[in-house]
Each structure stands twice: as structure tokens, then as C-alpha cells.
Short mmCIF file of C-alpha atoms in Angstrom, two decimals:
data_model
loop_
_atom_site.label_atom_id
_atom_site.label_comp_id
_atom_site.label_asym_id
_atom_site.label_seq_id
_atom_site.Cartn_x
_atom_site.Cartn_y
_atom_site.Cartn_z
CA UNK A 1 135.20 -74.82 -59.58
CA UNK A 2 135.85 -77.14 -62.05
CA UNK A 3 139.50 -77.81 -61.08
CA UNK A 4 138.35 -78.55 -56.99
CA UNK A 5 136.85 -81.12 -57.91
CA UNK A 6 138.31 -83.15 -60.15
CA UNK A 7 141.14 -83.01 -57.31
CA UNK A 8 138.03 -83.91 -55.32
CA UNK A 9 137.05 -86.92 -57.85
CA UNK A 10 140.21 -88.25 -58.01
CA UNK A 11 141.33 -88.51 -53.85
CA UNK A 12 137.32 -90.24 -54.16
CA UNK A 13 138.38 -92.36 -56.84
CA UNK A 14 142.11 -93.71 -55.33
CA UNK A 15 140.72 -93.23 -51.91
CA UNK A 16 136.61 -95.08 -51.45
CA UNK A 17 135.37 -95.41 -47.86
CA UNK A 18 135.49 -99.06 -47.26
CA UNK A 19 132.46 -101.11 -47.17
CA UNK A 20 130.24 -101.25 -43.40
CA UNK A 21 128.49 -103.76 -43.04
CA UNK A 22 125.35 -104.24 -41.17
CA UNK A 23 124.95 -104.47 -37.15
CA UNK A 24 123.13 -107.90 -36.64
CA UNK A 25 120.26 -106.36 -35.47
CA UNK A 26 119.23 -103.91 -38.61
CA UNK A 27 120.17 -105.76 -41.84
CA UNK A 28 118.35 -103.17 -43.80
CA UNK A 29 120.99 -101.35 -46.16
CA UNK A 30 119.98 -98.12 -48.66
CA UNK A 31 121.67 -96.91 -51.09
CA UNK A 32 122.47 -93.18 -52.76
CA UNK A 33 123.60 -91.42 -56.27
CA UNK A 34 125.15 -88.06 -55.67
CA UNK A 35 125.30 -87.52 -59.27
CA UNK A 36 127.60 -85.01 -60.45
CA UNK A 37 127.74 -83.16 -63.80
CA UNK A 38 129.38 -80.07 -65.61
CA UNK A 39 127.37 -77.41 -66.79
CA UNK A 40 128.89 -75.60 -69.85
CA UNK A 41 129.90 -71.96 -70.22
CA UNK A 42 127.78 -70.39 -73.42
CA UNK A 43 131.06 -68.99 -74.39
CA UNK A 44 132.95 -72.48 -73.90
CA UNK A 45 130.67 -74.88 -75.93
CA UNK A 46 131.90 -77.95 -78.36
CA UNK A 47 131.05 -76.33 -81.63
CA UNK A 48 128.04 -78.66 -83.24
CA UNK A 49 129.74 -80.14 -86.10
CA UNK A 50 132.26 -81.81 -82.88
CA UNK A 51 132.34 -85.73 -82.16
CA UNK A 52 132.30 -85.58 -78.73
CA UNK A 53 132.25 -89.55 -77.53
CA UNK A 54 132.25 -90.11 -73.46
CA UNK A 55 135.44 -89.90 -71.84
CA UNK A 56 136.32 -93.21 -69.93
CA UNK A 57 138.68 -91.77 -67.40
CA UNK A 58 138.75 -89.18 -65.34
CA UNK A 59 142.11 -87.51 -66.63
CA UNK A 60 140.94 -87.15 -70.21
CA UNK A 61 137.62 -85.45 -69.09
CA UNK A 62 139.01 -82.79 -66.51
CA UNK A 63 141.34 -81.97 -70.22
CA UNK A 64 138.53 -81.10 -72.03
CA UNK A 65 137.95 -77.28 -72.61
CA UNK A 66 134.36 -76.96 -71.71
CA UNK A 67 134.88 -78.73 -68.19
CA UNK A 68 137.10 -77.02 -68.18
CA UNK A 69 135.19 -74.03 -67.74
CA UNK A 70 131.82 -75.11 -66.76
CA UNK A 71 129.91 -75.10 -63.76
CA UNK A 72 129.61 -77.99 -61.29
CA UNK A 73 126.10 -79.11 -60.64
CA UNK A 74 124.66 -82.09 -57.89
CA UNK A 75 121.61 -83.51 -58.55
CA UNK A 76 118.65 -83.16 -55.63
CA UNK A 77 115.81 -85.05 -55.30
CA UNK A 78 112.48 -83.50 -53.29
CA UNK A 79 110.64 -86.88 -52.67
CA UNK A 80 106.76 -86.67 -52.54
CA UNK A 81 104.77 -85.56 -49.62
CA UNK A 82 103.32 -89.14 -48.36
CA UNK A 83 101.22 -89.92 -45.29
CA UNK A 84 102.95 -92.48 -43.34
CA UNK A 85 106.73 -91.72 -44.80
CA UNK A 86 109.94 -90.93 -42.09
CA UNK A 87 111.51 -88.73 -45.11
CA UNK A 88 108.37 -86.87 -46.80
CA UNK A 89 108.66 -84.01 -48.69
CA UNK A 90 112.64 -83.40 -47.87
CA UNK A 91 115.68 -82.90 -50.16
CA UNK A 92 117.78 -86.08 -50.90
CA UNK A 93 119.70 -87.71 -53.12
CA UNK A 94 118.23 -90.71 -56.25
CA UNK A 95 118.20 -93.84 -54.14
CA UNK A 96 116.65 -96.11 -51.77
CA UNK A 97 116.38 -99.62 -50.27
CA UNK A 98 118.06 -102.40 -50.95
CA UNK A 99 116.35 -105.48 -52.63
CA UNK A 100 116.58 -108.57 -52.57
CA UNK A 101 117.79 -108.62 -56.18
CA UNK A 102 120.56 -106.26 -55.27
CA UNK A 103 123.78 -107.82 -55.68
CA UNK A 104 125.50 -104.90 -54.36
CA UNK A 105 125.17 -101.50 -52.74
CA UNK A 106 126.62 -100.38 -55.54
CA UNK A 107 123.22 -101.89 -58.40
CA UNK A 108 120.69 -100.75 -55.41
CA UNK A 109 121.75 -96.80 -55.93
CA UNK A 110 122.05 -97.40 -59.79
CA UNK A 111 118.34 -99.34 -60.21
CA UNK A 112 116.74 -96.71 -57.64
CA UNK A 113 118.60 -94.20 -59.83
CA UNK A 114 117.00 -94.95 -62.92
CA UNK A 115 113.08 -95.89 -61.47
CA UNK A 116 112.52 -92.31 -59.74
CA UNK A 117 114.37 -89.70 -62.08
CA UNK A 118 115.55 -92.48 -64.95
CA UNK A 119 118.51 -91.24 -65.42
CA UNK A 120 120.86 -94.14 -66.52
CA UNK A 121 124.17 -94.61 -64.36
CA UNK A 122 125.47 -97.77 -66.42
CA UNK A 123 125.71 -95.63 -70.26
CA UNK A 124 129.03 -95.18 -71.22
CA UNK A 125 128.33 -91.02 -70.05
CA UNK A 126 128.41 -91.39 -66.56
CA UNK A 127 132.16 -93.00 -64.55
CA UNK A 128 130.77 -94.30 -61.51
CA UNK A 129 133.94 -92.58 -59.44
CA UNK A 130 133.48 -94.09 -55.79
CA UNK A 131 132.50 -94.24 -52.52
CA UNK A 132 131.94 -91.98 -49.40
CA UNK A 133 131.36 -93.87 -46.24
CA UNK A 134 128.84 -95.65 -45.31
CA UNK A 135 126.28 -93.94 -42.28
CA UNK A 136 124.23 -96.46 -40.34
CA UNK A 137 121.40 -94.78 -39.32
CA UNK A 138 119.72 -93.97 -35.88
CA UNK A 139 116.38 -92.23 -34.77
CA UNK A 140 114.83 -91.78 -31.05
CA UNK A 141 117.99 -89.02 -30.13
CA UNK A 142 120.44 -92.46 -31.50
CA UNK A 143 119.82 -95.46 -29.89
CA UNK A 144 116.99 -96.94 -32.50
CA UNK A 145 119.29 -98.02 -36.00
CA UNK A 146 116.93 -97.88 -38.94
CA UNK A 147 118.98 -98.66 -41.86
CA UNK A 148 122.55 -98.28 -43.13
CA UNK A 149 123.18 -95.90 -45.71
CA UNK A 150 124.91 -96.51 -48.75
CA UNK A 151 126.19 -92.91 -50.68
CA UNK A 152 127.98 -93.19 -54.22
CA UNK A 153 129.38 -90.96 -57.12
CA UNK A 154 128.43 -90.72 -60.33
CA UNK A 155 129.71 -88.03 -62.64
CA UNK A 156 127.69 -87.17 -66.47
CA UNK A 157 130.28 -86.53 -69.36
CA UNK A 158 128.73 -85.24 -72.11
CA UNK A 159 127.73 -81.06 -72.31
CA UNK A 160 123.89 -82.30 -72.77
CA UNK A 161 122.26 -83.42 -69.85
CA UNK A 162 119.50 -86.56 -70.46
CA UNK A 163 116.23 -85.84 -69.70
CA UNK A 164 115.38 -86.18 -66.56
CA UNK A 165 111.99 -88.70 -65.97
CA UNK A 166 110.47 -88.33 -62.77
CA UNK A 167 108.50 -91.39 -60.50
CA UNK A 168 105.66 -89.14 -59.45
CA UNK A 169 104.26 -91.33 -56.15
CA UNK A 170 108.09 -91.09 -55.10
CA UNK A 171 109.79 -87.72 -55.65
CA UNK A 172 108.13 -84.38 -56.44
CA UNK A 173 110.95 -82.47 -57.93
CA UNK A 174 114.74 -82.40 -59.25
CA UNK A 175 116.85 -80.04 -58.84
CA UNK A 176 120.16 -79.27 -60.28
CA UNK A 177 122.34 -76.79 -57.83
CA UNK A 178 126.36 -75.07 -58.63
CA UNK A 179 128.30 -77.14 -56.32
CA UNK A 180 129.84 -73.64 -55.23
CA UNK A 181 126.44 -72.35 -53.51
CA UNK A 182 127.55 -75.42 -51.10
CA UNK A 183 129.42 -73.69 -49.65
CA UNK A 184 128.49 -70.40 -49.09
CA UNK A 185 128.08 -69.03 -45.68
CA UNK A 186 124.41 -66.51 -46.69
CA UNK A 187 122.82 -69.45 -47.28
CA UNK A 188 123.28 -72.21 -43.70
CA UNK A 189 119.48 -72.38 -41.96
CA UNK A 190 117.97 -74.70 -39.80
CA UNK A 191 115.79 -76.43 -40.44
CA UNK A 192 112.91 -77.46 -37.55
CA UNK A 193 111.84 -80.75 -36.84
CA UNK A 194 108.58 -81.69 -34.19
CA UNK A 195 110.46 -83.53 -31.24
CA UNK A 196 107.78 -86.78 -32.46
CA UNK A 197 109.45 -87.10 -35.16
CA UNK A 198 112.31 -88.31 -33.78
CA UNK A 199 111.78 -90.97 -31.38
CA UNK A 200 109.53 -93.07 -34.39
CA UNK A 201 107.12 -95.86 -32.84
CA UNK A 202 109.34 -97.11 -29.15
CA UNK A 203 107.11 -94.88 -27.27
CA UNK A 204 103.69 -93.74 -26.89
CA UNK A 205 101.58 -91.91 -28.03
CA UNK A 206 100.71 -90.09 -24.76
CA UNK A 207 104.80 -89.61 -23.89
CA UNK A 208 105.58 -88.53 -27.73
CA UNK A 209 103.30 -85.67 -27.81
CA UNK A 210 104.50 -84.13 -23.76
CA UNK A 211 107.97 -84.09 -24.75
CA UNK A 212 107.08 -82.47 -28.04
CA UNK A 213 105.32 -80.19 -26.04
CA UNK A 214 107.66 -79.35 -23.17
CA UNK A 215 110.78 -79.54 -25.67
CA UNK A 216 109.48 -77.58 -28.40
CA UNK A 217 110.75 -78.80 -31.90
CA UNK A 218 114.73 -80.28 -32.89
CA UNK A 219 116.76 -77.69 -34.73
CA UNK A 220 118.89 -78.81 -37.71
CA UNK A 221 121.68 -76.98 -39.66
CA UNK A 222 120.99 -76.75 -42.73
CA UNK A 223 121.81 -75.21 -46.69
CA UNK A 224 119.04 -73.43 -48.42
CA UNK A 225 119.16 -74.81 -51.33
CA UNK A 226 119.32 -72.26 -55.18
CA UNK A 227 118.86 -74.71 -58.23
CA UNK A 228 120.22 -73.61 -61.62
CA UNK A 229 117.66 -75.63 -63.44
CA UNK A 230 114.21 -78.41 -61.38
CA UNK A 231 112.85 -80.52 -63.48
CA UNK A 232 108.26 -80.86 -61.44
CA UNK A 233 106.87 -84.30 -61.39
CA UNK A 234 103.56 -82.09 -62.98
CA UNK A 235 101.43 -85.34 -63.05
CA UNK A 236 102.01 -85.96 -58.96
CA UNK A 237 99.45 -85.34 -56.87
CA UNK A 238 101.33 -82.96 -54.94
CA UNK A 239 102.89 -79.75 -57.30
CA UNK A 240 99.31 -77.84 -56.60
CA UNK A 241 99.90 -78.20 -52.31
CA UNK A 242 101.89 -75.69 -51.87
CA UNK A 243 99.82 -73.21 -54.04
CA UNK A 244 96.33 -74.51 -52.13
CA UNK A 245 97.33 -73.80 -48.46
CA UNK A 246 98.59 -70.46 -49.99
CA UNK A 247 102.45 -70.17 -49.55
CA UNK A 248 103.56 -69.17 -52.61
CA UNK A 249 107.56 -69.87 -51.79
CA UNK A 250 108.72 -73.64 -50.58
CA UNK A 251 112.26 -72.90 -50.32
CA UNK A 252 114.35 -76.02 -50.94
CA UNK A 253 116.85 -77.04 -47.59
CA UNK A 254 119.07 -79.28 -46.86
CA UNK A 255 119.66 -80.58 -44.22
CA UNK A 256 119.87 -84.59 -42.00
CA UNK A 257 121.47 -87.08 -43.39
CA UNK A 258 121.61 -85.96 -46.59
CA UNK A 259 123.46 -83.13 -45.68
CA UNK A 260 125.74 -85.66 -43.64
CA UNK A 261 126.75 -86.94 -46.95
CA UNK A 262 128.05 -83.64 -49.08
CA UNK A 263 129.70 -82.63 -46.21
CA UNK A 264 131.70 -85.46 -46.64
CA UNK A 265 132.05 -84.62 -49.26
CA UNK A 266 132.47 -80.38 -49.80
CA UNK A 267 135.31 -80.87 -46.51
CA UNK A 268 137.56 -83.05 -49.15
CA UNK A 269 137.48 -79.98 -51.16
CA UNK A 270 137.45 -77.28 -49.09
CA UNK A 271 139.43 -79.23 -45.17
CA UNK A 272 137.06 -77.02 -41.72
CA UNK A 273 134.21 -76.24 -44.15
CA UNK A 274 131.77 -77.89 -41.69
CA UNK A 275 133.16 -75.25 -39.21
CA UNK A 276 129.64 -74.06 -40.89
CA UNK A 277 127.92 -76.95 -39.43
CA UNK A 278 126.49 -77.09 -35.74
CA UNK A 279 125.14 -79.83 -33.55
CA UNK A 280 120.83 -80.68 -33.53
CA UNK A 281 119.82 -78.68 -30.82
CA UNK A 282 115.77 -77.42 -29.58
CA UNK A 283 114.13 -74.82 -29.14
CA UNK A 284 113.54 -74.55 -26.15
CA UNK A 285 116.02 -71.93 -24.39
CA UNK A 286 116.75 -74.48 -21.53
CA UNK A 287 117.05 -77.53 -23.25
CA UNK A 288 119.37 -75.50 -25.10
CA UNK A 289 121.47 -74.00 -22.61
CA UNK A 290 121.45 -77.34 -20.78
CA UNK A 291 122.91 -78.81 -23.72
CA UNK A 292 125.64 -76.65 -25.17
CA UNK A 293 127.07 -76.80 -21.87
CA UNK A 294 126.96 -80.35 -21.63
CA UNK A 295 128.39 -81.08 -24.69
CA UNK A 296 131.27 -78.44 -24.45
CA UNK A 297 134.19 -80.97 -23.52
CA UNK A 298 132.97 -83.78 -26.50
CA UNK A 299 131.91 -80.86 -28.68
CA UNK A 300 135.60 -79.93 -28.30
CA UNK A 301 136.82 -83.31 -28.32
CA UNK A 302 135.25 -84.37 -31.52
CA UNK A 303 136.65 -81.08 -33.22
CA UNK A 304 139.72 -81.69 -32.74
CA UNK A 305 139.30 -85.56 -33.20
CA UNK A 306 137.64 -84.18 -37.40
CA UNK A 307 140.30 -82.38 -37.80
CA UNK A 308 143.17 -84.97 -37.02
CA UNK A 309 141.15 -87.10 -39.15
CA UNK A 310 141.69 -85.20 -41.74
CA UNK A 311 144.77 -84.80 -41.53
CA UNK A 312 145.54 -88.52 -40.86
CA UNK A 313 144.37 -88.84 -44.65
CA UNK A 314 145.90 -86.29 -45.88
CA UNK A 315 149.90 -87.77 -44.75
CA UNK A 316 148.57 -91.62 -45.82
CA UNK A 317 148.57 -89.99 -49.34
CA UNK A 318 152.40 -88.67 -49.53
CA UNK A 319 154.41 -90.53 -51.77
CA UNK A 320 156.71 -87.94 -53.31
CA UNK A 321 160.01 -87.31 -51.70
CA UNK A 322 159.14 -83.87 -49.96
CA UNK A 323 155.17 -82.93 -50.32
CA UNK A 324 153.61 -80.25 -48.20
CA UNK A 325 151.16 -80.57 -45.97
CA UNK A 326 149.38 -77.47 -43.89
CA UNK A 327 150.01 -80.27 -40.92
CA UNK A 328 148.69 -76.48 -39.08
CA UNK A 329 147.75 -73.03 -40.47
CA UNK A 330 150.99 -72.52 -42.41
CA UNK A 331 152.91 -74.76 -45.10
CA UNK A 332 155.09 -77.21 -43.40
CA UNK A 333 157.86 -79.06 -45.88
CA UNK A 334 158.26 -82.88 -43.81
CA UNK A 335 160.64 -84.73 -45.71
CA UNK A 336 159.51 -88.37 -46.94
CA UNK A 337 161.13 -90.31 -43.63
CA UNK A 338 159.43 -87.64 -41.44
CA UNK A 339 155.70 -88.72 -43.47
CA UNK A 340 156.50 -92.54 -42.85
CA UNK A 341 157.27 -91.83 -39.07
CA UNK A 342 153.78 -89.35 -39.33
CA UNK A 343 152.18 -92.55 -40.84
CA UNK A 344 152.43 -94.28 -38.49
CA UNK A 345 150.72 -92.86 -35.78
CA UNK A 346 147.62 -91.71 -38.02
CA UNK A 347 146.56 -95.74 -38.63
CA UNK A 348 143.33 -95.40 -37.08
CA UNK A 349 142.97 -92.26 -40.07
CA UNK A 350 143.78 -94.96 -42.88
CA UNK A 351 140.56 -95.90 -44.01
CA UNK A 352 138.90 -92.64 -45.31
CA UNK A 353 135.84 -91.74 -42.55
CA UNK A 354 133.03 -89.35 -42.17
CA UNK A 355 133.57 -86.01 -40.43
CA UNK A 356 129.82 -85.58 -39.65
CA UNK A 357 129.46 -89.14 -37.99
CA UNK A 358 133.08 -88.41 -35.39
CA UNK A 359 131.89 -84.54 -34.53
CA UNK A 360 128.31 -86.79 -33.72
CA UNK A 361 129.60 -89.27 -31.77
CA UNK A 362 128.99 -89.45 -28.79
CA UNK A 363 126.24 -86.11 -28.21
CA UNK A 364 123.13 -87.91 -28.63
CA UNK A 365 123.51 -89.69 -25.44
CA UNK A 366 124.02 -86.25 -23.39
CA UNK A 367 121.27 -84.37 -25.00
CA UNK A 368 118.96 -87.60 -23.80
CA UNK A 369 120.48 -86.93 -20.10
CA UNK A 370 120.64 -82.88 -20.94
CA UNK A 371 116.46 -83.36 -21.52
CA UNK A 372 115.90 -85.13 -19.23
CA UNK A 373 118.10 -83.74 -16.77
CA UNK A 374 116.59 -79.93 -18.24
CA UNK A 375 112.76 -81.84 -17.21
CA UNK A 376 113.70 -82.38 -13.99
CA UNK A 377 114.69 -79.65 -12.98
CA UNK A 378 111.97 -78.17 -14.74
CA UNK A 379 109.90 -80.24 -11.96
CA UNK A 380 111.66 -79.04 -9.47
CA UNK A 381 111.46 -75.94 -9.80
CA UNK A 382 107.80 -76.10 -10.23
CA UNK A 383 107.38 -77.89 -7.79
CA UNK A 384 109.32 -75.50 -5.26
CA UNK A 385 107.39 -72.40 -6.62
CA UNK A 386 103.97 -74.35 -6.35
CA UNK A 387 105.42 -75.61 -2.58
CA UNK A 388 106.15 -71.35 -1.74
CA UNK A 389 103.02 -70.08 -2.64
CA UNK A 390 100.58 -72.94 -0.73
CA UNK A 391 103.20 -72.16 2.08
CA UNK A 392 102.89 -68.00 1.82
CA UNK A 393 98.77 -68.47 1.62
CA UNK A 394 98.65 -71.14 4.65
CA UNK A 395 100.55 -69.04 6.65
CA UNK A 396 97.69 -65.90 5.58
CA UNK A 397 95.32 -67.42 7.99
#
């Protein structure tokens, strides 16, 4: 798995995603840090007498035996429970909103990581690898922009990981999760939340509550996390909240924006893994059925676009005289001249693009229409049933 991660990080370092400018009506930006480490195998630890200086580049780092036999892990945090916080108790990466004093989004990620978990990403033992695609975060089913999220990837390069110091007001716990487990289909699940959470404050309370009752909950694709090591903010006020509520199992579930960022990384290592991800829907069966039917064509087109984007990026990066590239389900030998032709056809894929962003493009427009169509259908059906009952009652007299 270390070898596979090496290819991902090399690709990201060579081809970082471009910065996404904030829209005029939403200038808020936030940055997060996706931090990798290699958990050494006890059989391949460097001897205590060895002096291991931090690697200054990916080549040096991945050439070390303890790295080659180690297990990559990714750092997640569980945010503290806070009233009024949109992301309360969510599993996420360390990060937060960009301050006016932050010169760049990258520096925001570094500052937030230090503040939240005490990890200094500017130390000699850390490599700043690259920039994943920015994304505009929206709510109210994709109509109201909240902020632009900027994800950055870092790599710890020493066998000993610095001790994490959690900021209990913001972070309830931190977890090192084996990277390989995120690819396991058995850990795929769903996460549900109240519809009102998706509507922000744009609509009145009565409308939100009515929709919540009518539509049930929103259901999102998710992954259950199985950490290798966890650190808890035992001094935080919500440390014993699950126990006090009678909950003795508090599973870590990754979903939403953070899962979308992780899916982008996973797709770089294993193209097609995003097939395990599914579009958001509702728990109400009729709403779910209408959305599924109405969005069928769009989902098929977006799947195709996402696959073509991956192929386009692959083609752009071919530099040898002859290369082997998987352009379908079979390996094909491609001459340099053919690569140049294909590259001209794939100029739109030149810059790395979020796979999940491609998949959901236009989807929430259909969700909104399908929801109102379903509610209208319920009203018409209900009116017809009531009218039929009244008609029969009146005809009996």
C-alpha cells in the first residue's frame, strides 16, 4: 500500500490542482489539511542507534525500508459538539476558515492544524505534497454558497509521530485511520440527517419543519472508519456525552464534503473506486423513486464525464515514446503521435478536477424539481382520495 500511495503523492506533487477563485457573492474561504503518515511495521523499524533525519523529498522518503514495509494512515478529527455549528460532531480533516491575516489558503491549513491538533506542518519532518481540487460548498440543495474549501495534502516523514494536542473546544478526538481500509467495500454505509439541516436559514421555520416531516431525512454515501490509533480530548465537555446518553458504541462515519475530498485521493490511486459512492437522496420511498428515475440520464452522463476526465489526465501526462494506458477495459499500446492527438482532444481535462464535483453537477437541480413534483403528486392524490370519499358519502344520501 505504501507503493500505491507513493504514486498518488508523486502525481499530486507534479500536477497540483489550480486555485478556485471565490464567487463574487461568497468570499469566505476555508482550508483543510489531509495529513498522511506511515505506521512502521515492528519488524522493519530503524535500529535505535540509527540517526534518521527527516526526508526532504518523496524519493528519499519512499526509498527507506521502514516506509516500504509500513502501513499508510490518514489523520481525521471528530469535531466537538457545539450548538449552532453546521459541522458539529462531524468527522473531518483539521482545518477551518481563512483569517484575514493568512497570506494564502495553504497557510490557513497549516495554522488551523497547529491550533486544532498541535501538529506543526512547517517542521522539518513534514512534506507539503500538493493541492487537491478546491470546491464551492453550498447548502439549500445546492442553491446557497457557503464558502470555498481548499484541501492540501501533507506527509509526515519520520517514524515517530509527534504527540497530538487537541483543542477541546473545537476537536473532540483525532484518529489515525489505515489508508487501505478506506478502499474496503464492507465499510461502506450511509449517513442520514434532518432535511432542515440542508436548507440553511433561507426558508422559514414552518416550511423547513413541514418539509422535514414530508421528506424524511436526507441520506448520504458514507464510510465507517476503523482507526489504528485514537486520541481523545478528555477535558472537553462532550467527552462523556455518548455514555451519558446510554450510547456505548460511537462509530466514526465519514461522509459529506470530507468524504468527497477523500474520494478524489482514492480515485487517483484506484480509478473506478468512486463507483462505491452514491448520490444523496431521501429516506421517503416515493421521493427517492422519483429522484432516481428523473436523474437517471444525468447520473449516466456524469459517470461517463468522470471516467473521461480520468483518462484525459492520464493522456496529458504521457511523455515516453511508447506508453501503456488503460483507455477502456484492456491495455493498449499507444505511440507518441497518438498520445499527442489524444491530448489535443482532452484539453478540458488538463487541470485536475474533483470527481465528486463532476458527478453531482446538475444533480441538485433535479432533486429540487423532483421533491416539489412528488409533493404536488401527493397533494393531487390526496385531494382525489378525499374527493372520492366525499362523493361516495354524498351519493349514499
